[in-house]
PDB file of N, CA, C and O in Angstrom:
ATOM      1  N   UNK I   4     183.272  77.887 -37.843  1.00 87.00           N
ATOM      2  CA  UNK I   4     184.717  78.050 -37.730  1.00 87.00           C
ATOM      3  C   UNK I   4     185.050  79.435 -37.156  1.00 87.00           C
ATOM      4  O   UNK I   4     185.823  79.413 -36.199  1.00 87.00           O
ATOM      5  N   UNK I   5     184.531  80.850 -37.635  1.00 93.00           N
ATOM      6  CA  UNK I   5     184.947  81.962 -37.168  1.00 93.00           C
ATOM      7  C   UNK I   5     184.044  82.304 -36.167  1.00 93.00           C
ATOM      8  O   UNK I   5     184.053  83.514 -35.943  1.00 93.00           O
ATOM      9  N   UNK I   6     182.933  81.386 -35.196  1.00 94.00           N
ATOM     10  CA  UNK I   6     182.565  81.196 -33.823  1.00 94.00           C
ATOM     11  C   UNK I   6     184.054  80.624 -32.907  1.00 94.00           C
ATOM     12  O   UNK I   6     184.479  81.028 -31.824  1.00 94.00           O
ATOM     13  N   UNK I   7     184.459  79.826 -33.585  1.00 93.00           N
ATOM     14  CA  UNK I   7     185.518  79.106 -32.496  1.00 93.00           C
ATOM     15  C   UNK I   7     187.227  80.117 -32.626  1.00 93.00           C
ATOM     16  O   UNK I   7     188.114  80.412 -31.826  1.00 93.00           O
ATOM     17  N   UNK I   8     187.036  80.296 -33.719  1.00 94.00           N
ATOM     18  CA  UNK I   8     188.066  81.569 -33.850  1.00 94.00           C
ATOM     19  C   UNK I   8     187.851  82.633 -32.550  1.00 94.00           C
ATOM     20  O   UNK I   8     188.654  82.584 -31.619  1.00 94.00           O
ATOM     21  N   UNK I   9     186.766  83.566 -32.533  1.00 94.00           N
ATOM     22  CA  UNK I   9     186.567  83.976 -31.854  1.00 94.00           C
ATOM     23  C   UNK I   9     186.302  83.971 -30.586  1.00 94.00           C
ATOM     24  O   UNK I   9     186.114  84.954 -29.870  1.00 94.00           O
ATOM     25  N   UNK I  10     186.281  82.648 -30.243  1.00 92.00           N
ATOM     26  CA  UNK I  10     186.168  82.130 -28.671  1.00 92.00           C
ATOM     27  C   UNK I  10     188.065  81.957 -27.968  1.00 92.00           C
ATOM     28  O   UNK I  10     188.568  82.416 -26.942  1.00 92.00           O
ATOM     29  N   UNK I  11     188.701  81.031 -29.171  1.00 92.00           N
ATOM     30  CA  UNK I  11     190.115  80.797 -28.898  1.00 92.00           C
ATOM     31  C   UNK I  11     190.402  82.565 -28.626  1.00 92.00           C
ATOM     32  O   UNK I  11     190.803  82.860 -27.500  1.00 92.00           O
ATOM     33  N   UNK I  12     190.282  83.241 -29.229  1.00 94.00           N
ATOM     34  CA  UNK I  12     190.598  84.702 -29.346  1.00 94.00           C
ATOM     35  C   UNK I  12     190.348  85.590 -28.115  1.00 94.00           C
ATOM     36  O   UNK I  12     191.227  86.383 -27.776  1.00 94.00           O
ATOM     37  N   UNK I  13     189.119  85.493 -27.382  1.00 93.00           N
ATOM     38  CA  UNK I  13     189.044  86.107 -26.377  1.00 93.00           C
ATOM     39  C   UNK I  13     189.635  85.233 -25.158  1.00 93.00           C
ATOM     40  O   UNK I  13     189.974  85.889 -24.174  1.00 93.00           O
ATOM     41  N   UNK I  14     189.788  83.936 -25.103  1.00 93.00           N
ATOM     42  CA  UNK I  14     190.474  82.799 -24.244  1.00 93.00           C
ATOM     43  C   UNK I  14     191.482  84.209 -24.373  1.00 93.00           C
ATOM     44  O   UNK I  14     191.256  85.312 -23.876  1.00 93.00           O
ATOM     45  N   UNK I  15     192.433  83.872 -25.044  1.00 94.00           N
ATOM     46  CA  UNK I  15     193.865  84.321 -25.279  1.00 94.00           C
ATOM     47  C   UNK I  15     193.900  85.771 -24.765  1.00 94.00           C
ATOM     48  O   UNK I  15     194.589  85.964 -23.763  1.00 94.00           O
ATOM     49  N   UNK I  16     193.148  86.993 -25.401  1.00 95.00           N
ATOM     50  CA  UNK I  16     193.102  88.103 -24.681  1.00 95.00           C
ATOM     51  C   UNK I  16     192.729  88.421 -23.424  1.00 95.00           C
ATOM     52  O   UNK I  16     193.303  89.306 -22.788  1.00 95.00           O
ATOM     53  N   UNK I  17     191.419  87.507 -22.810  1.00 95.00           N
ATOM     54  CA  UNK I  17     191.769  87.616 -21.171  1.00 95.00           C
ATOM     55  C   UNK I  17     192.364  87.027 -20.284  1.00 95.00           C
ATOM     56  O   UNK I  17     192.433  87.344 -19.096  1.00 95.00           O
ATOM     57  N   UNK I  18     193.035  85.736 -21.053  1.00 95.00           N
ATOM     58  CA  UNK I  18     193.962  85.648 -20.198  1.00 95.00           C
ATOM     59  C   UNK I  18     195.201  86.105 -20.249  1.00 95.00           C
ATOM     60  O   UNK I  18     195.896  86.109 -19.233  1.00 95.00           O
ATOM     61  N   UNK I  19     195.576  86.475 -21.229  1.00 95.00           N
ATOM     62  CA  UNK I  19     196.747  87.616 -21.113  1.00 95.00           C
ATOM     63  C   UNK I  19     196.443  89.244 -20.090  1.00 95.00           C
ATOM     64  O   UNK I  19     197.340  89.902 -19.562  1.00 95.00           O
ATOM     65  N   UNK I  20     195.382  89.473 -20.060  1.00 96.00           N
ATOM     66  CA  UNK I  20     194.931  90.668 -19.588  1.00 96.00           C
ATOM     67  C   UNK I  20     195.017  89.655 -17.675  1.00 96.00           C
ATOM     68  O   UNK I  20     195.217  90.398 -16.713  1.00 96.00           O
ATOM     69  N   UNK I  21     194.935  88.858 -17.523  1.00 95.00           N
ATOM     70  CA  UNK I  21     194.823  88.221 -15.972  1.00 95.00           C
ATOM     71  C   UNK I  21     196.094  87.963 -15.807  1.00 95.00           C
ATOM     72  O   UNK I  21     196.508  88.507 -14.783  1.00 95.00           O
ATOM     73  N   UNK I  22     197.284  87.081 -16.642  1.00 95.00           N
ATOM     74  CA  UNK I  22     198.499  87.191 -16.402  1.00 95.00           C
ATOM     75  C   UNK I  22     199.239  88.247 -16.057  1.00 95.00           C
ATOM     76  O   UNK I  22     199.977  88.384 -15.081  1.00 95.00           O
ATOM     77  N   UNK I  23     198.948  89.103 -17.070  1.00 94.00           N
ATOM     78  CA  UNK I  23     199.693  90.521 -16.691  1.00 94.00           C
ATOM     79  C   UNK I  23     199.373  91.149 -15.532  1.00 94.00           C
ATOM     80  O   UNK I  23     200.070  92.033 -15.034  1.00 94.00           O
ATOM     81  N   UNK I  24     197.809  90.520 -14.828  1.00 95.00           N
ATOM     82  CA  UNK I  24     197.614  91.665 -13.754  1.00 95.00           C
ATOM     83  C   UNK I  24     198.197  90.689 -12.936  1.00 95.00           C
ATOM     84  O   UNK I  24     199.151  91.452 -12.781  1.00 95.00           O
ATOM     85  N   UNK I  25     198.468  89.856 -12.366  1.00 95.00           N
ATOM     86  CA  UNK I  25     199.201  88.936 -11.379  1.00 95.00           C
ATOM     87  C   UNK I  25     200.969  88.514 -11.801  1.00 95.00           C
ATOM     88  O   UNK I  25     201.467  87.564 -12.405  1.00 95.00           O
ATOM     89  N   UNK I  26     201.471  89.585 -11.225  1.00 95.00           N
ATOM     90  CA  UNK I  26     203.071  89.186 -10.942  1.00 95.00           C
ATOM     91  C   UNK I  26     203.342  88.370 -11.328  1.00 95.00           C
ATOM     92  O   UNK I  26     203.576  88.127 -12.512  1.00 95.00           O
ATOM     93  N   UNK I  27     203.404  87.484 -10.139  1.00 95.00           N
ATOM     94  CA  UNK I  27     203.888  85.974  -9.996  1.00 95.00           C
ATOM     95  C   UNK I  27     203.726  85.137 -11.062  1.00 95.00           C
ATOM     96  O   UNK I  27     204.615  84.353 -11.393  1.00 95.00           O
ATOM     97  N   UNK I  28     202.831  85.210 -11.553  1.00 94.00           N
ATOM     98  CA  UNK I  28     202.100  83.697 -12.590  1.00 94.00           C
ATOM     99  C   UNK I  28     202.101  84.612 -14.068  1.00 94.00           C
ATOM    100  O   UNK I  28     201.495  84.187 -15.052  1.00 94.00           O
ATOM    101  N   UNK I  29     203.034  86.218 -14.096  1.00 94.00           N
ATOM    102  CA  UNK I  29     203.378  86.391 -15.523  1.00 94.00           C
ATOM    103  C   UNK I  29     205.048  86.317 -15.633  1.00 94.00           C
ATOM    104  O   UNK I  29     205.764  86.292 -16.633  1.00 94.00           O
ATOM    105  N   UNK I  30     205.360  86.295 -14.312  1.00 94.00           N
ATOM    106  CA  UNK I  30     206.837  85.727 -13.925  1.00 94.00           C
ATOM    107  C   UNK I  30     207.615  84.420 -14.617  1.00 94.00           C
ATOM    108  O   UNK I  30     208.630  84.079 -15.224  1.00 94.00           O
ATOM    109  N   UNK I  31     206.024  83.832 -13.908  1.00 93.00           N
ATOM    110  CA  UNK I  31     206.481  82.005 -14.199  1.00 93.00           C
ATOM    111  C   UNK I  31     206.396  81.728 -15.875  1.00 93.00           C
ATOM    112  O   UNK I  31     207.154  81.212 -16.695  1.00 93.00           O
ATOM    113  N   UNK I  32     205.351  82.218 -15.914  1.00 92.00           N
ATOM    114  CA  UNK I  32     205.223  81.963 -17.732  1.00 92.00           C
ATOM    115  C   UNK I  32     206.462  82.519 -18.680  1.00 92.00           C
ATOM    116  O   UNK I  32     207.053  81.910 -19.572  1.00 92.00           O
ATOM    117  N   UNK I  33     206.632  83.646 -18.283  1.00 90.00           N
ATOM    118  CA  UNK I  33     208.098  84.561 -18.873  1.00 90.00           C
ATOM    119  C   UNK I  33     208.946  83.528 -18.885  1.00 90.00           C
ATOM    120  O   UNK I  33     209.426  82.902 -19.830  1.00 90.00           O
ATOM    121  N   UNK I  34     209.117  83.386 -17.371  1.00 90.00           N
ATOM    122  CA  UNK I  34     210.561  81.952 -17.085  1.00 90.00           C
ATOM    123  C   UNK I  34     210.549  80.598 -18.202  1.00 90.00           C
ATOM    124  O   UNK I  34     211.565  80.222 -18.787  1.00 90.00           O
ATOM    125  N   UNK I  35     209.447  80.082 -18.331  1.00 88.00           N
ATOM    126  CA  UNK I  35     208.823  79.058 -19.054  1.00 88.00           C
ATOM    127  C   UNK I  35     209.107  79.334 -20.131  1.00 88.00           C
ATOM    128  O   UNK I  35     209.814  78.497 -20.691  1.00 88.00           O
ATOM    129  N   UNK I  36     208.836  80.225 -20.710  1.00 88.00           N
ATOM    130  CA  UNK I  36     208.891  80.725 -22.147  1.00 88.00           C
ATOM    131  C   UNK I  36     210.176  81.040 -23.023  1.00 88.00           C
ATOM    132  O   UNK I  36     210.540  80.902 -24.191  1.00 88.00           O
ATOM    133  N   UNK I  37     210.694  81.566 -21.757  1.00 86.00           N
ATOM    134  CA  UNK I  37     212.337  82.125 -21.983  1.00 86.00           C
ATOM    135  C   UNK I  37     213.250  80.973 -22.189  1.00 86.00           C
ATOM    136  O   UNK I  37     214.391  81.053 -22.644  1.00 86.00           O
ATOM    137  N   UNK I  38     212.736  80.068 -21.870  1.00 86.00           N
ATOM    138  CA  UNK I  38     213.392  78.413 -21.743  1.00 86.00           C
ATOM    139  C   UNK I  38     213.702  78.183 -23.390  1.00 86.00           C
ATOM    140  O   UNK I  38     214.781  77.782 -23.828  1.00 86.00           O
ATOM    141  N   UNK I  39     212.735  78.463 -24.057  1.00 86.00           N
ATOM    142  CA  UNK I  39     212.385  78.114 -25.892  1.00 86.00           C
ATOM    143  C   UNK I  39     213.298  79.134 -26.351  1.00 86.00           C
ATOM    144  O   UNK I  39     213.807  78.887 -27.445  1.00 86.00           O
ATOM    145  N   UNK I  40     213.562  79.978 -25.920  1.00 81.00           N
ATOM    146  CA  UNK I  40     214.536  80.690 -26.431  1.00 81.00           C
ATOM    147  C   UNK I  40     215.518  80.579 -27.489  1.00 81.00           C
ATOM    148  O   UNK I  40     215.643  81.049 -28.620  1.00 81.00           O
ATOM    149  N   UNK I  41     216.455  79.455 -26.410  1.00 83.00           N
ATOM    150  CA  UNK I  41     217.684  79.012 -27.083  1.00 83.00           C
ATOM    151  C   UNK I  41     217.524  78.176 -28.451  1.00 83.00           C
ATOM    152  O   UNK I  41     218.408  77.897 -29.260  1.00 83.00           O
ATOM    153  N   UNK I  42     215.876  77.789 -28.495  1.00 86.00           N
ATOM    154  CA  UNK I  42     216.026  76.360 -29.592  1.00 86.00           C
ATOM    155  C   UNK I  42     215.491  77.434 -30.810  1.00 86.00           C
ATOM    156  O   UNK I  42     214.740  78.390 -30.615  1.00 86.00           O
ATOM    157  N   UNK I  43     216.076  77.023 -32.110  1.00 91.00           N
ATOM    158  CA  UNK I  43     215.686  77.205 -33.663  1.00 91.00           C
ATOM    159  C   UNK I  43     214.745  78.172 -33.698  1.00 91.00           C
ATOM    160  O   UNK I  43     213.747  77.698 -33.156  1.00 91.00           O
ATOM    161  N   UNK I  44     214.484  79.569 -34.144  1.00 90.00           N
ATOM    162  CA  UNK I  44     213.781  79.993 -33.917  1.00 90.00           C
ATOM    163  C   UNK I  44     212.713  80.096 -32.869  1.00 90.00           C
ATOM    164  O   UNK I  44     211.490  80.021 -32.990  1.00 90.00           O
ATOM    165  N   UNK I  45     213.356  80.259 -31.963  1.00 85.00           N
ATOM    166  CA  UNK I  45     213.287  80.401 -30.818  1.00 85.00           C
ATOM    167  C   UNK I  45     212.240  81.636 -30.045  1.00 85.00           C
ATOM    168  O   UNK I  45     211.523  81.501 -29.054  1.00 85.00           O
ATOM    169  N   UNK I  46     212.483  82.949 -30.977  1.00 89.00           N
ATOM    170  CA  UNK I  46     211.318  83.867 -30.787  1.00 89.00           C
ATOM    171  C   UNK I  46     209.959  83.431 -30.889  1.00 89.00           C
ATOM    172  O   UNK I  46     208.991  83.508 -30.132  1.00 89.00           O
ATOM    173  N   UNK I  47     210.216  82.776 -32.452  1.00 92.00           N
ATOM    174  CA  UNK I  47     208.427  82.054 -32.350  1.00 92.00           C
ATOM    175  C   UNK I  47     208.105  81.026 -31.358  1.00 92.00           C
ATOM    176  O   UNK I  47     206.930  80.759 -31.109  1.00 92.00           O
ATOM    177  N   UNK I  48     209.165  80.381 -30.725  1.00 91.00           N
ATOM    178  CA  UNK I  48     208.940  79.375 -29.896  1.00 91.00           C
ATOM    179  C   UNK I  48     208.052  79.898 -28.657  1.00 91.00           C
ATOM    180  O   UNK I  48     207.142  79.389 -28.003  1.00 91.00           O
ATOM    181  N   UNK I  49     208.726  81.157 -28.622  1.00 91.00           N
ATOM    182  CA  UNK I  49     208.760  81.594 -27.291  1.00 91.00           C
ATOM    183  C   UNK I  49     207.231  82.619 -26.871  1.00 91.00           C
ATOM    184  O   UNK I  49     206.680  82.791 -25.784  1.00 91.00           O
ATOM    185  N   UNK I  50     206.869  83.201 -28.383  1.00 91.00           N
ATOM    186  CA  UNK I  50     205.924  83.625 -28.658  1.00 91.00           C
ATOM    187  C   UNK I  50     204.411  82.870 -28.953  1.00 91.00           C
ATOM    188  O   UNK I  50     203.370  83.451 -28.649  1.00 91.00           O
ATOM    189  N   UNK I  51     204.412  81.744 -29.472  1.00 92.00           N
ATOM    190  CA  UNK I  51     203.377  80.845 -29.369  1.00 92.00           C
ATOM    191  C   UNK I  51     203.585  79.928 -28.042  1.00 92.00           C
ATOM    192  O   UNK I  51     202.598  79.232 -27.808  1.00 92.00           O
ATOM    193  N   UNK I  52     204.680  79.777 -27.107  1.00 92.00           N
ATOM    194  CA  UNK I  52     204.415  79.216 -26.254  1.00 92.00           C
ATOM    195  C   UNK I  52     203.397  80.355 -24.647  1.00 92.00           C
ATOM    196  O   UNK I  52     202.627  80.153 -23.708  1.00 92.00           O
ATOM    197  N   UNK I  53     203.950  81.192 -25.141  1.00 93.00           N
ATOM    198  CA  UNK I  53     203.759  82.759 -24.140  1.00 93.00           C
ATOM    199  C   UNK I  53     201.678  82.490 -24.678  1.00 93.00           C
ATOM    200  O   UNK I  53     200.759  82.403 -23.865  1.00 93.00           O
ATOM    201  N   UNK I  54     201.583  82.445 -25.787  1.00 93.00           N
ATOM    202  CA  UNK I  54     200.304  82.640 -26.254  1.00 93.00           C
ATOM    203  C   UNK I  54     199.752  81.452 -25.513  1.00 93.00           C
ATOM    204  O   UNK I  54     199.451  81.668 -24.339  1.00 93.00           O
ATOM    205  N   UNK I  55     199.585  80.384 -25.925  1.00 94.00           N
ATOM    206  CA  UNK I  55     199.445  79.303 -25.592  1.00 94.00           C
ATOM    207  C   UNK I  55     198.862  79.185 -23.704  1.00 94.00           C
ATOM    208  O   UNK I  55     197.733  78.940 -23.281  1.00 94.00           O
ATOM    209  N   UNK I  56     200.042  79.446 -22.991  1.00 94.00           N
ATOM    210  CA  UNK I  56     199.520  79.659 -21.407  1.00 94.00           C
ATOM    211  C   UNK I  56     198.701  80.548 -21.577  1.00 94.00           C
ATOM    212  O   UNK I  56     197.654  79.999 -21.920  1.00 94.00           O
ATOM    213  N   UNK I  57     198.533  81.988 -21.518  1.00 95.00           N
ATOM    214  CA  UNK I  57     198.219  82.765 -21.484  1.00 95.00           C
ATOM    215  C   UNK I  57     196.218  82.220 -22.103  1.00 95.00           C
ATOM    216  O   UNK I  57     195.321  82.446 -21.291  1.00 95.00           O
ATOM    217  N   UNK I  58     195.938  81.736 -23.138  1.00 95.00           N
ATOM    218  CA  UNK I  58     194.948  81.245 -23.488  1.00 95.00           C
ATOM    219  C   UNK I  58     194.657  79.781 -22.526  1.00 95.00           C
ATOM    220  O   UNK I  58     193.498  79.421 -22.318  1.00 95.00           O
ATOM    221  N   UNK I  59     195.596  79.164 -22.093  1.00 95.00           N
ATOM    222  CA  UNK I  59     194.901  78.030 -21.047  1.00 95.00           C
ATOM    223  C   UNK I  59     194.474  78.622 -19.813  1.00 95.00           C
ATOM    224  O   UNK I  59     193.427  78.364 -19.219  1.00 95.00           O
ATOM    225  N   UNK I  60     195.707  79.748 -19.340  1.00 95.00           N
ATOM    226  CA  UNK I  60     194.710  80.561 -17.985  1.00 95.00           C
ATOM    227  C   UNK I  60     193.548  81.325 -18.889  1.00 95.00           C
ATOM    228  O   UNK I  60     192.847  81.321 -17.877  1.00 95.00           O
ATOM    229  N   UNK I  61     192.699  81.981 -19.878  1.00 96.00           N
ATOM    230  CA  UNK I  61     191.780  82.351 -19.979  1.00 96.00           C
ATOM    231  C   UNK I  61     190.775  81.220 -19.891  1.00 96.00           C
ATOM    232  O   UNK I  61     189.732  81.349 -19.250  1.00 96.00           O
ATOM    233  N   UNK I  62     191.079  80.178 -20.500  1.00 96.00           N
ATOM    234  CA  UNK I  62     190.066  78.909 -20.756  1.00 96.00           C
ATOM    235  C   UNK I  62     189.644  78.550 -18.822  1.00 96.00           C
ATOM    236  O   UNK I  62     188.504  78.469 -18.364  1.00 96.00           O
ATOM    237  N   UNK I  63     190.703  78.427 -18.187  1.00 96.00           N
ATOM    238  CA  UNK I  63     190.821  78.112 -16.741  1.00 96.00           C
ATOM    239  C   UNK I  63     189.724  79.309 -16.094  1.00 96.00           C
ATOM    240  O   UNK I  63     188.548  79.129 -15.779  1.00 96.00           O
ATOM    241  N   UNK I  64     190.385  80.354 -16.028  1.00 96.00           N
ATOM    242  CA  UNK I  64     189.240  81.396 -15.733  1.00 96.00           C
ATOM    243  C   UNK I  64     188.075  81.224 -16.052  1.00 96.00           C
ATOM    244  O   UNK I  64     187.292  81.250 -15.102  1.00 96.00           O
ATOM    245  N   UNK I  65     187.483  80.990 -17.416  1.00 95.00           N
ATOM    246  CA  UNK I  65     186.271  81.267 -18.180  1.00 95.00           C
ATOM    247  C   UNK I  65     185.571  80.138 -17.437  1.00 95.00           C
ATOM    248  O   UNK I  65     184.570  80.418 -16.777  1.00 95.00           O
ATOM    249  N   UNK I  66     186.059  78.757 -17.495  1.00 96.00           N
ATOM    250  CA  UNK I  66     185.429  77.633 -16.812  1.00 96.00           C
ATOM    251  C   UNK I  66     185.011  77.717 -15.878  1.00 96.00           C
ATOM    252  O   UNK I  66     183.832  77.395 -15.737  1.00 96.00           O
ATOM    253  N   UNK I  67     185.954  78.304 -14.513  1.00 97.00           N
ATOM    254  CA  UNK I  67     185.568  78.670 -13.163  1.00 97.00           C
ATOM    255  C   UNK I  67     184.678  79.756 -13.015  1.00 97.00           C
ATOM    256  O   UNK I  67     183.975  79.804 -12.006  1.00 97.00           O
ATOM    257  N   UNK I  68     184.579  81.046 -14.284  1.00 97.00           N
ATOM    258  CA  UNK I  68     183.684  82.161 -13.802  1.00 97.00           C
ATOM    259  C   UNK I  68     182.234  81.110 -14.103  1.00 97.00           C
ATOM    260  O   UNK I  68     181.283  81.069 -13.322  1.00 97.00           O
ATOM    261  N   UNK I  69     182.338  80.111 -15.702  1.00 96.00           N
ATOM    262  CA  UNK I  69     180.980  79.215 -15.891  1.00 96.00           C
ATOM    263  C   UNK I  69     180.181  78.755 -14.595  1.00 96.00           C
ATOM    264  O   UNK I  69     179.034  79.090 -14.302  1.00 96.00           O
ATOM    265  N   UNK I  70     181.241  77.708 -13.703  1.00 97.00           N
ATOM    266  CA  UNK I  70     180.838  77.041 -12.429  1.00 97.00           C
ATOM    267  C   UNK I  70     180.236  77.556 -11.626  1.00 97.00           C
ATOM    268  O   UNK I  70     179.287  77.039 -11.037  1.00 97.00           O
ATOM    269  N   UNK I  71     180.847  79.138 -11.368  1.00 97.00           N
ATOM    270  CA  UNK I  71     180.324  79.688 -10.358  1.00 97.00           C
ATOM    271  C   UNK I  71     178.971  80.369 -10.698  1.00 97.00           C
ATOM    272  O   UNK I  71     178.136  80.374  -9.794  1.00 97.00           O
ATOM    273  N   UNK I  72     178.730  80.792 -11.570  1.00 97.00           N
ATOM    274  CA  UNK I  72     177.577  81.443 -12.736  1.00 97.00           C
ATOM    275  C   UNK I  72     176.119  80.683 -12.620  1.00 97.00           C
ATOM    276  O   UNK I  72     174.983  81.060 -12.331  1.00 97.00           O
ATOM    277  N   UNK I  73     176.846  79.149 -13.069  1.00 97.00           N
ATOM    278  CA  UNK I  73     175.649  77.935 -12.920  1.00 97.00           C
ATOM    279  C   UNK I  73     175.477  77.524 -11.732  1.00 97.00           C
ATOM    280  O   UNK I  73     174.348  77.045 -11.619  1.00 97.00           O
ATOM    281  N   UNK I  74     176.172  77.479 -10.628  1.00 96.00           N
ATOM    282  CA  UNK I  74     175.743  77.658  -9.094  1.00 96.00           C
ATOM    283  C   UNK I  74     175.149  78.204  -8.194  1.00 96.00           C
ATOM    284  O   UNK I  74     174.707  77.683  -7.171  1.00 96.00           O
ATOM    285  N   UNK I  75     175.081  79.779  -8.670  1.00 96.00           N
ATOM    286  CA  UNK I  75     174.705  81.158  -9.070  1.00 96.00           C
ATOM    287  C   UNK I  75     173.139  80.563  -8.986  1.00 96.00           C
ATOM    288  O   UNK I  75     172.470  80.464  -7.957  1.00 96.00           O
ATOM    289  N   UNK I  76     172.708  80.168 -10.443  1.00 96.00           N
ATOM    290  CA  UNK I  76     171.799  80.040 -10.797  1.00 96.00           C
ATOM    291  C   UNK I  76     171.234  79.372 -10.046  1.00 96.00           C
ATOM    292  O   UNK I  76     170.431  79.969  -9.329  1.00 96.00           O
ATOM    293  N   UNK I  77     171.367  77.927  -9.862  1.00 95.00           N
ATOM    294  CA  UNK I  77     170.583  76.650  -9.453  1.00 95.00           C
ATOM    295  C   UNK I  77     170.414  76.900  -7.880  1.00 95.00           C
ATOM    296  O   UNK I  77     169.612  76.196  -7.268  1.00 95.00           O
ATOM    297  N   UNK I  78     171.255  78.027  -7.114  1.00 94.00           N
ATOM    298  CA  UNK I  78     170.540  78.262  -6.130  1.00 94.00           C
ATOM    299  C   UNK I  78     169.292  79.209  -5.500  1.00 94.00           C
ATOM    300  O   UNK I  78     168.601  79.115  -4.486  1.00 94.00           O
ATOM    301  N   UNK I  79     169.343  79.998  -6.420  1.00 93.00           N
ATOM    302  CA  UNK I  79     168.510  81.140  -7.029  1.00 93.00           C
ATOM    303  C   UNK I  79     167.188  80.170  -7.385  1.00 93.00           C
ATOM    304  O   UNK I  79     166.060  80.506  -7.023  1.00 93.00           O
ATOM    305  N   UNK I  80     167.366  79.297  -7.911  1.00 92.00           N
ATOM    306  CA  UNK I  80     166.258  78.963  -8.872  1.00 92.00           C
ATOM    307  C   UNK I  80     165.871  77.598  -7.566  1.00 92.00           C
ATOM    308  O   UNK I  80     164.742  77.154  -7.774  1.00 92.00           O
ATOM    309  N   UNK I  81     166.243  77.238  -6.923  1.00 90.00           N
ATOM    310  CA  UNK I  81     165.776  76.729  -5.656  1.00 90.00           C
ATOM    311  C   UNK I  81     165.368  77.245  -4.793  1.00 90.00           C
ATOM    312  O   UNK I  81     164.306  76.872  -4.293  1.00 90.00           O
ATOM    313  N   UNK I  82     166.050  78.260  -4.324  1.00 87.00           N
ATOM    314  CA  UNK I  82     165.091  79.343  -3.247  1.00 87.00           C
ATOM    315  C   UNK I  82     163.905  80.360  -4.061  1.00 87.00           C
ATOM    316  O   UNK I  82     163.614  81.518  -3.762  1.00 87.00           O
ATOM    317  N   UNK I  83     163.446  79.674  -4.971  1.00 80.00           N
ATOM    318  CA  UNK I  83     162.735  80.785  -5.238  1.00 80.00           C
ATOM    319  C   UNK I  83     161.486  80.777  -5.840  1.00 80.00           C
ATOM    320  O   UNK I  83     160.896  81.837  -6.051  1.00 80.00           O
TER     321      UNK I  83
END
């Protein structure tokens, strides 16, 4: 359990650390987020929804740095 804790956990911190470095796509999420606003407690809305992207672009990242990593490899390990 506090393996997968810690995996959701760094998801979430680098992709907050990649949102923030790209404008545009911490723009869109803001916009997105700001939407939850208006409804019932609305800060938390807006705050677990902000979390939420922010951890699917880390998961997105992490997958694509995987792909490229294991591609990495298997060509390495063919030429060689």
């Amino acid at each position: 359990l506090l393996s997968w804790a810690g995996m959701l956990a760094m998801f979430l911190v680098g992709g907050s650390l990649i949102v923030h470095g790209i404008a545009p796509l911490s723009q869109a999420i803001e916009q997105a987020s700001a939407s939850l606003a208006a409804l019932p407690l609305g800060g938390l809305w807006r705050l677990l929804a902000t979390g939420a992207l922010d951890m699917v672009v880390g998961a997105l990242v992490g997958a694509l740095v995987l792909a490229l990593v294991s591609a990495v490899r298997r060509l390495r390990q063919r030429f060689s």
